[in-house]
XYZ file of N, CA and C in Angstrom:
564
model
N -24.255 -8.159 -2.158
C -23.973 -7.904 -0.755
C -22.475 -7.950 -0.521
N -22.066 -7.427 0.623
C -20.646 -7.392 0.917
C -20.161 -8.765 1.368
N -18.903 -9.008 1.123
C -18.272 -10.281 1.424
C -17.969 -10.333 2.914
N -18.255 -11.463 3.551
C -17.922 -11.630 4.963
C -16.518 -12.195 5.083
N -15.786 -11.702 6.047
C -14.409 -12.120 6.269
C -14.330 -12.877 7.583
N -13.416 -13.845 7.656
C -13.147 -14.519 8.919
C -12.323 -13.575 9.784
N -12.729 -13.442 11.049
C -12.087 -12.500 11.957
C -11.640 -13.243 13.211
N -10.436 -12.949 13.670
C -9.860 -13.470 14.912
C -9.994 -14.989 15.038
N -10.802 -15.491 15.976
C -10.898 -16.932 16.227
C -11.624 -17.695 15.116
N -12.246 -17.014 14.185
C -12.926 -17.694 13.075
C -11.927 -18.237 12.054
N -10.697 -17.778 12.078
C -9.671 -18.217 11.130
C -9.229 -19.623 11.529
N -9.285 -20.584 10.594
C -9.044 -21.992 10.891
C -7.650 -22.492 10.517
N -6.833 -21.688 9.917
C -5.511 -22.115 9.481
C -4.529 -22.089 10.653
N -3.508 -22.965 10.607
C -2.499 -22.994 11.670
C -1.461 -21.888 11.487
N -1.137 -21.573 10.218
C -0.166 -20.536 9.901
C -0.805 -19.506 8.985
N -0.449 -18.247 9.171
C -0.993 -17.181 8.325
C 0.111 -16.193 7.967
N -0.076 -15.513 6.832
C 0.809 -14.411 6.447
C 0.140 -13.142 6.968
N 0.824 -12.419 7.836
C 0.246 -11.253 8.505
C 0.798 -9.974 7.887
N -0.117 -9.077 7.539
C 0.237 -7.756 7.015
C -0.327 -6.732 7.985
N 0.527 -5.803 8.398
C 0.062 -4.756 9.315
C -0.321 -3.526 8.518
N -1.369 -2.842 8.936
C -1.748 -1.573 8.319
C -2.728 -1.732 7.175
N -3.006 -0.587 6.532
C -3.963 -0.529 5.428
C -3.325 -1.024 4.142
N -4.162 -1.322 3.146
C -3.657 -1.829 1.869
C -2.888 -0.760 1.099
N -3.152 0.526 1.379
C -2.453 1.598 0.673
C -1.007 1.749 1.154
N -0.735 1.277 2.385
C 0.633 1.338 2.898
C 1.469 0.250 2.233
N 2.754 0.478 2.172
C 3.659 -0.572 1.704
C 4.100 -1.363 2.931
N 3.167 -2.130 3.497
C 3.422 -2.848 4.732
C 4.169 -4.137 4.448
N 4.973 -4.540 5.434
C 5.702 -5.791 5.292
C 4.824 -6.939 5.771
N 5.100 -8.117 5.240
C 4.319 -9.279 5.640
C 5.248 -10.323 6.234
N 4.741 -11.011 7.249
C 5.501 -12.081 7.890
C 4.595 -13.281 8.071
N 5.189 -14.470 7.985
C 4.441 -15.705 8.203
C 4.627 -16.101 9.660
N 3.504 -16.345 10.352
C 3.568 -16.744 11.760
C 2.392 -17.645 12.094
N 2.472 -18.268 13.243
C 1.385 -19.129 13.691
C 0.187 -18.261 14.058
N -0.984 -18.875 13.977
C -2.230 -18.131 14.207
C -2.295 -17.579 15.631
N -1.821 -18.372 16.615
C -1.928 -17.895 18.003
C -1.040 -16.668 18.230
N 0.152 -16.643 17.599
C 1.028 -15.470 17.721
C 0.409 -14.251 17.035
N -0.224 -14.483 15.891
C -0.871 -13.387 15.161
C -2.036 -12.817 15.961
N -2.803 -13.694 16.617
C -3.931 -13.235 17.441
C -3.435 -12.429 18.644
N -2.344 -12.879 19.254
C -1.776 -12.151 20.392
C -1.285 -10.773 19.942
N -0.611 -10.734 18.787
C -0.111 -9.463 18.248
C -1.263 -8.489 17.971
N -2.325 -8.989 17.353
C -3.484 -8.139 17.055
C -4.139 -7.651 18.339
N -4.241 -8.538 19.339
C -4.866 -8.173 20.606
C -4.028 -7.120 21.336
N -2.703 -7.261 21.284
C -1.821 -6.276 21.924
C -1.986 -4.892 21.301
N -2.225 -4.859 19.990
C -2.417 -3.581 19.300
C -3.846 -3.048 19.443
N -4.746 -3.856 20.019
C -6.138 -3.439 20.174
C -6.905 -3.475 18.865
N -6.449 -4.322 17.937
C -7.079 -4.427 16.620
C -7.517 -5.863 16.368
N -8.046 -6.106 15.186
C -8.535 -7.433 14.824
C -7.639 -8.050 13.761
N -7.624 -9.387 13.729
C -6.934 -10.134 12.685
C -7.997 -10.556 11.676
N -7.906 -10.038 10.453
C -8.931 -10.278 9.429
C -8.306 -11.057 8.279
N -8.935 -12.184 7.922
C -8.459 -13.018 6.819
C -8.976 -12.424 5.510
N -8.077 -11.844 4.703
C -8.490 -11.167 3.473
C -8.308 -12.022 2.230
N -7.416 -13.010 2.278
C -7.201 -13.901 1.128
C -7.095 -15.340 1.635
N -8.243 -15.999 1.868
C -8.217 -17.341 2.464
C -7.686 -18.429 1.530
N -7.671 -18.199 0.221
C -7.260 -19.239 -0.724
C -5.757 -19.295 -0.948
N -5.010 -18.349 -0.408
C -3.552 -18.345 -0.553
C -2.933 -19.370 0.392
N -1.705 -19.758 0.119
C -0.957 -20.670 0.986
C 0.240 -19.925 1.535
N 0.359 -19.587 2.766
C -0.665 -19.595 3.807
C -1.657 -18.451 3.598
N -2.836 -18.535 4.225
C -3.838 -17.474 4.062
C -3.289 -16.111 4.507
N -3.713 -15.066 3.789
C -3.235 -13.714 4.090
C -4.213 -13.041 5.050
N -3.662 -12.501 6.141
C -4.472 -11.798 7.136
C -3.918 -10.395 7.324
N -4.800 -9.494 7.715
C -4.428 -8.113 7.970
C -4.801 -7.759 9.406
N -3.935 -6.994 10.039
C -4.242 -6.500 11.380
C -4.811 -5.099 11.212
N -6.104 -4.965 11.542
C -6.775 -3.672 11.385
C -8.043 -3.633 12.222
N -8.669 -2.475 12.273
C -9.937 -2.306 12.980
C -11.045 -2.834 12.075
N -11.657 -3.965 12.455
C -12.617 -4.632 11.580
C -13.866 -3.785 11.339
N -14.339 -3.070 12.346
C -15.528 -2.228 12.179
C -15.306 -1.149 11.133
N -14.154 -0.498 11.209
C -13.815 0.541 10.236
C -13.644 -0.067 8.844
N -12.977 -1.224 8.776
C -12.751 -1.927 7.511
C -14.078 -2.286 6.853
N -15.006 -2.820 7.633
C -16.323 -3.218 7.116
C -17.099 -1.989 6.625
N -17.025 -0.889 7.374
C -17.702 0.343 6.990
C -17.182 0.846 5.646
N -15.856 0.863 5.475
C -15.252 1.336 4.222
C -15.634 0.425 3.067
N -15.652 -0.898 3.298
C -16.046 -1.854 2.253
C -17.484 -1.590 1.800
N -18.392 -1.395 2.756
C -19.798 -1.127 2.414
C -19.944 0.185 1.658
N -19.184 1.190 2.065
C -19.244 2.491 1.405
C -18.783 2.382 -0.046
N -17.680 1.672 -0.292
C -17.182 1.473 -1.657
C -18.202 0.719 -2.502
N -18.820 -0.288 -1.915
C -19.814 -1.087 -2.639
C -21.022 -0.238 -3.034
N -21.499 0.605 -2.127
C -22.632 1.481 -2.434
C -22.281 2.460 -3.544
N -21.078 3.018 -3.491
C -20.637 3.952 -4.532
C -20.594 3.280 -5.897
N -20.073 2.062 -5.940
C -19.980 1.367 -7.231
C -21.369 1.020 -7.761
N -22.284 0.630 -6.870
C -23.661 0.347 -7.305
C -24.332 1.606 -7.823
N -24.131 2.725 -7.130
C -24.737 3.987 -7.545
C -24.188 4.409 -8.908
N -22.899 4.247 -9.100
C -22.275 4.632 -10.369
C -22.814 3.790 -11.521
N -22.942 2.488 -11.322
C -23.447 1.635 -12.403
C -24.925 1.888 -12.654
N -25.680 2.200 -11.617
C -27.110 2.460 -11.801
C -27.317 3.729 -12.627
N -26.539 4.765 -12.354
C -26.686 6.014 -13.099
C -26.195 5.889 -14.531
N -25.198 5.046 -14.761
C -24.697 4.879 -16.119
C -25.715 4.194 -17.011
N -26.530 3.329 -16.421
C -27.468 2.573 -17.247
C -28.713 3.385 -17.610
N -28.951 4.495 -16.928
C -30.129 5.295 -17.241
C -29.902 6.113 -18.502
N -30.772 5.920 -19.479
C -30.705 6.727 -20.697
C -32.129 7.064 -21.107
N -32.362 8.329 -21.359
C -33.676 8.802 -21.774
C -33.590 9.320 -23.197
N -34.740 9.390 -23.846
C -34.805 9.928 -25.202
C -35.871 11.011 -25.276
N -35.564 12.048 -26.021
C -36.520 13.128 -26.268
C -36.567 13.345 -27.774
N -37.773 13.254 -28.330
C -37.926 13.398 -29.781
C -38.425 14.795 -30.114
N -37.771 15.395 -31.089
C -38.145 16.725 -31.556
C -38.527 16.644 -33.022
N -39.094 17.730 -33.504
C -39.445 17.839 -34.915
C -38.756 19.080 -35.467
N -38.378 19.070 -36.739
C -37.726 20.263 -37.282
C -38.651 21.477 -37.346
N -39.951 21.264 -37.303
C -40.904 22.377 -37.407
C -41.726 22.487 -36.125
N -41.042 22.615 -34.985
C -41.732 22.752 -33.701
C -41.909 24.222 -33.368
N -42.970 24.519 -32.632
C -43.169 25.897 -32.192
C -42.221 26.195 -31.028
N -42.053 27.456 -30.732
C -41.127 27.904 -29.694
C -41.490 27.329 -28.325
N -42.778 27.352 -27.986
C -43.209 26.852 -26.681
C -43.000 25.346 -26.553
N -43.198 24.610 -27.642
C -42.957 23.169 -27.607
C -41.482 22.876 -27.357
N -40.612 23.654 -27.978
C -39.172 23.471 -27.776
C -38.807 23.763 -26.320
N -39.388 24.817 -25.746
C -39.113 25.150 -24.343
C -39.563 24.030 -23.405
N -40.714 23.435 -23.704
C -41.209 22.320 -22.898
C -40.245 21.141 -22.966
N -39.761 20.827 -24.154
C -38.818 19.719 -24.324
C -37.496 20.019 -23.619
N -37.059 21.272 -23.651
C -35.818 21.652 -22.969
C -35.967 21.452 -21.462
N -37.122 21.807 -20.900
C -37.360 21.590 -19.471
C -37.301 20.105 -19.134
N -37.854 19.278 -20.008
C -37.843 17.833 -19.793
C -36.412 17.298 -19.833
N -35.632 17.763 -20.804
C -34.224 17.350 -20.909
C -33.469 17.765 -19.648
N -33.702 18.984 -19.169
C -33.044 19.461 -17.950
C -33.381 18.582 -16.751
N -34.644 18.194 -16.616
C -35.026 17.355 -15.478
C -34.367 15.981 -15.563
N -34.271 15.409 -16.765
C -33.601 14.120 -16.930
C -32.125 14.232 -16.551
N -31.484 15.294 -16.991
C -30.054 15.462 -16.722
C -29.811 15.686 -15.234
N -30.670 16.455 -14.579
C -30.523 16.672 -13.141
C -30.732 15.388 -12.355
N -31.493 14.445 -12.919
C -31.664 13.136 -12.285
C -30.465 12.233 -12.523
N -29.523 12.678 -13.357
C -28.309 11.909 -13.598
C -28.366 10.987 -14.796
N -29.342 11.148 -15.663
C -29.478 10.271 -16.827
C -28.836 10.895 -18.063
N -28.363 10.016 -18.948
C -27.940 10.478 -20.270
C -29.204 10.751 -21.069
N -29.148 11.721 -21.955
C -30.328 12.047 -22.760
C -29.938 12.057 -24.230
N -30.665 11.272 -25.010
C -30.479 11.280 -26.463
C -31.594 12.140 -27.033
N -31.220 13.269 -27.611
C -32.185 14.179 -28.227
C -32.098 13.948 -29.726
N -33.239 13.647 -30.344
C -33.190 13.377 -31.777
C -34.339 14.038 -32.512
N -34.072 14.312 -33.782
C -35.057 14.916 -34.677
C -35.300 13.914 -35.794
N -36.550 13.524 -35.974
C -36.897 12.584 -37.040
C -37.483 13.372 -38.208
N -36.926 13.130 -39.383
C -37.379 13.815 -40.594
C -38.501 13.028 -41.247
N -39.447 13.762 -41.828
C -40.540 13.141 -42.576
C -40.586 13.763 -43.963
N -40.694 12.920 -44.948
C -40.850 13.399 -46.321
C -39.710 14.283 -46.776
N -40.062 15.470 -47.264
C -39.064 16.374 -47.850
C -38.272 17.155 -46.801
N -38.568 16.937 -45.532
C -37.812 17.617 -44.479
C -36.333 17.212 -44.512
N -36.047 16.032 -45.050
C -34.655 15.555 -45.133
C -33.791 16.456 -46.009
N -34.403 17.200 -46.882
C -33.650 18.078 -47.778
C -33.074 19.285 -47.033
N -33.568 19.550 -45.813
C -33.124 20.728 -45.053
C -32.672 20.328 -43.640
N -31.568 19.606 -43.524
C -31.107 19.203 -42.191
C -30.621 20.382 -41.340
N -30.325 21.514 -41.968
C -29.846 22.671 -41.203
C -30.919 23.197 -40.250
N -32.195 23.018 -40.590
C -33.279 23.454 -39.700
C -33.259 22.611 -38.424
N -33.125 21.304 -38.605
C -33.066 20.408 -37.445
C -31.800 20.653 -36.634
N -30.704 20.945 -37.329
C -29.445 21.217 -36.640
C -29.587 22.446 -35.751
N -30.341 23.435 -36.216
C -30.568 24.648 -35.437
C -31.362 24.323 -34.166
N -32.351 23.438 -34.285
C -33.157 23.042 -33.125
C -32.282 22.292 -32.114
N -31.466 21.353 -32.592
C -30.588 20.596 -31.695
C -29.557 21.508 -31.029
N -29.019 22.445 -31.790
C -28.041 23.380 -31.238
C -28.687 24.215 -30.132
N -29.928 24.597 -30.337
C -30.660 25.391 -29.331
C -30.822 24.600 -28.033
N -31.173 23.324 -28.161
C -31.328 22.471 -26.973
C -29.982 22.305 -26.264
N -28.930 22.058 -27.029
C -27.601 21.867 -26.439
C -27.130 23.127 -25.719
N -27.378 24.295 -26.299
C -26.978 25.553 -25.663
C -27.786 25.808 -24.395
N -29.057 25.449 -24.415
C -29.907 25.672 -23.244
C -29.517 24.781 -22.073
N -28.955 23.617 -22.365
C -28.568 22.694 -21.301
C -27.072 22.727 -21.011
N -26.353 23.668 -21.606
C -24.891 23.696 -21.461
C -24.441 23.934 -20.021
N -25.300 24.503 -19.173
C -24.929 24.743 -17.777
C -24.817 23.453 -16.988
N -25.597 22.443 -17.357
C -25.624 21.210 -16.570
C -25.203 19.975 -17.351
N -25.025 20.101 -18.656
C -24.695 18.930 -19.474
C -23.636 19.274 -20.500
N -23.027 18.220 -21.007
C -22.070 18.401 -22.091
C -22.395 17.396 -23.189
N -21.955 17.706 -24.394
C -22.188 16.819 -25.531
C -21.245 15.633 -25.430
N -21.813 14.431 -25.506
C -20.961 13.248 -25.514
C -20.346 13.065 -26.895
N -21.150 13.328 -27.910
C -20.651 13.287 -29.284
C -21.422 14.316 -30.090
N -20.847 14.817 -31.160
C -21.532 15.838 -31.962
C -22.759 15.251 -32.658
N -23.647 16.108 -33.180
C -24.843 15.613 -33.867
C -24.478 14.688 -35.030
N -25.185 13.573 -35.111
C -24.935 12.601 -36.178
C -26.230 12.282 -36.899
N -26.109 12.074 -38.195
C -27.261 11.741 -39.033
C -27.247 10.234 -39.264
N -28.349 9.588 -38.934
C -28.465 8.148 -39.120
C -29.792 7.874 -39.819
N -29.748 7.768 -41.132
C -30.976 7.574 -41.899
C -31.840 8.815 -41.858
N -33.050 8.675 -41.279
C -33.971 9.812 -41.186
C -33.875 10.533 -39.851
N -32.876 10.184 -39.036
C -32.789 10.717 -37.679
C -31.470 11.466 -37.478
N -31.581 12.683 -36.977
C -30.421 13.473 -36.572
C -30.439 13.499 -35.048
N -29.359 13.027 -34.413
C -29.400 12.916 -32.953
C -28.125 13.442 -32.316
N -28.246 13.758 -31.038
C -27.127 14.209 -30.226
C -27.300 13.584 -28.836
N -26.171 13.241 -28.196
C -26.216 12.643 -26.864
C -25.698 13.648 -25.848
N -26.511 13.926 -24.828
C -26.135 14.837 -23.749
C -25.903 14.023 -22.482
N -24.806 14.296 -21.793
C -24.506 13.607 -20.541
C -24.366 14.642 -19.432
N -24.757 14.270 -18.209
C -24.614 15.211 -17.101
C -23.147 15.555 -16.881
N -22.870 16.820 -16.687
C -21.515 17.269 -16.388
C -21.403 17.335 -14.871
N -20.603 16.460 -14.296
C -20.520 16.341 -12.843
C -20.110 17.653 -12.186
N -19.169 18.363 -12.774
C -18.702 19.622 -12.180
C -19.784 20.682 -12.196
N -20.497 20.780 -13.301
C -21.521 21.816 -13.443
C -22.824 21.404 -12.777
N -23.078 20.111 -12.707
C -24.347 19.604 -12.211
C -24.569 19.946 -10.744
N -23.523 19.886 -9.912
C -23.674 20.193 -8.497
C -24.113 21.634 -8.295
N -23.541 22.556 -9.044
C -23.936 23.960 -8.947
C -25.362 24.175 -9.391
N -25.785 23.475 -10.428
C -27.149 23.614 -10.925
C -28.150 23.071 -9.913
N -27.815 21.964 -9.250
C -28.715 21.422 -8.232
C -28.846 22.393 -7.074
N -27.725 23.000 -6.673
C -27.768 23.978 -5.590
C -28.628 25.170 -5.970
N -28.517 25.645 -7.218
C -29.352 26.756 -7.677
C -30.823 26.372 -7.631
N -31.116 25.131 -8.053
C -32.504 24.676 -8.073
C -33.058 24.591 -6.649
N -32.254 24.105 -5.706
C -32.691 24.004 -4.316
C -32.915 25.392 -3.738
N -31.997 26.316 -3.993
C -32.138 27.684 -3.487
C -33.354 28.377 -4.086
N -33.682 28.064 -5.327
C -34.833 28.690 -5.971
C -36.140 28.206 -5.354
N -36.176 26.960 -4.871
C -37.408 26.428 -4.295
C -37.593 26.844 -2.850
N -36.534 27.263 -2.171
C -36.624 27.635 -0.751
C -37.166 29.017 -0.576
């Protein structure tokens, strides 16, 4: 949840360091008594917000508290959304000897995962003597990567790990928005 700040009369310190304006500005700071800071904030029609209570003296900012709180909540939601999408990872298993229709079905599944914002690990597991012909599996993986190139990009090239040849596909933010718009227009 978002952090609550002491505002105006909730500030208990006798002296505060007052900064005017937003944090992006190179604003000057002055140390003054709390009553003078409250009068200054009231004259400007803004609020006195304690942003660093553990400092000596506590640091306060003169700003519109409603707008400040809204921006804080918006940043927090964005960071939560970003971390939630990063943690999603799906896997799709292929075989080196799959039929054409099976490959198309798997490609559709990969596309849906990528449009949902998840990373997708596509891998081919070899059985028996199939390991002697990794080029067949490489062709299947290349086909999947080319089919999803409109909405995804390769995070790393195909790698062989024991009996498994795998590739990681990640949503391409620039291309993904256009693909979602195409999908929405196609359904309308």
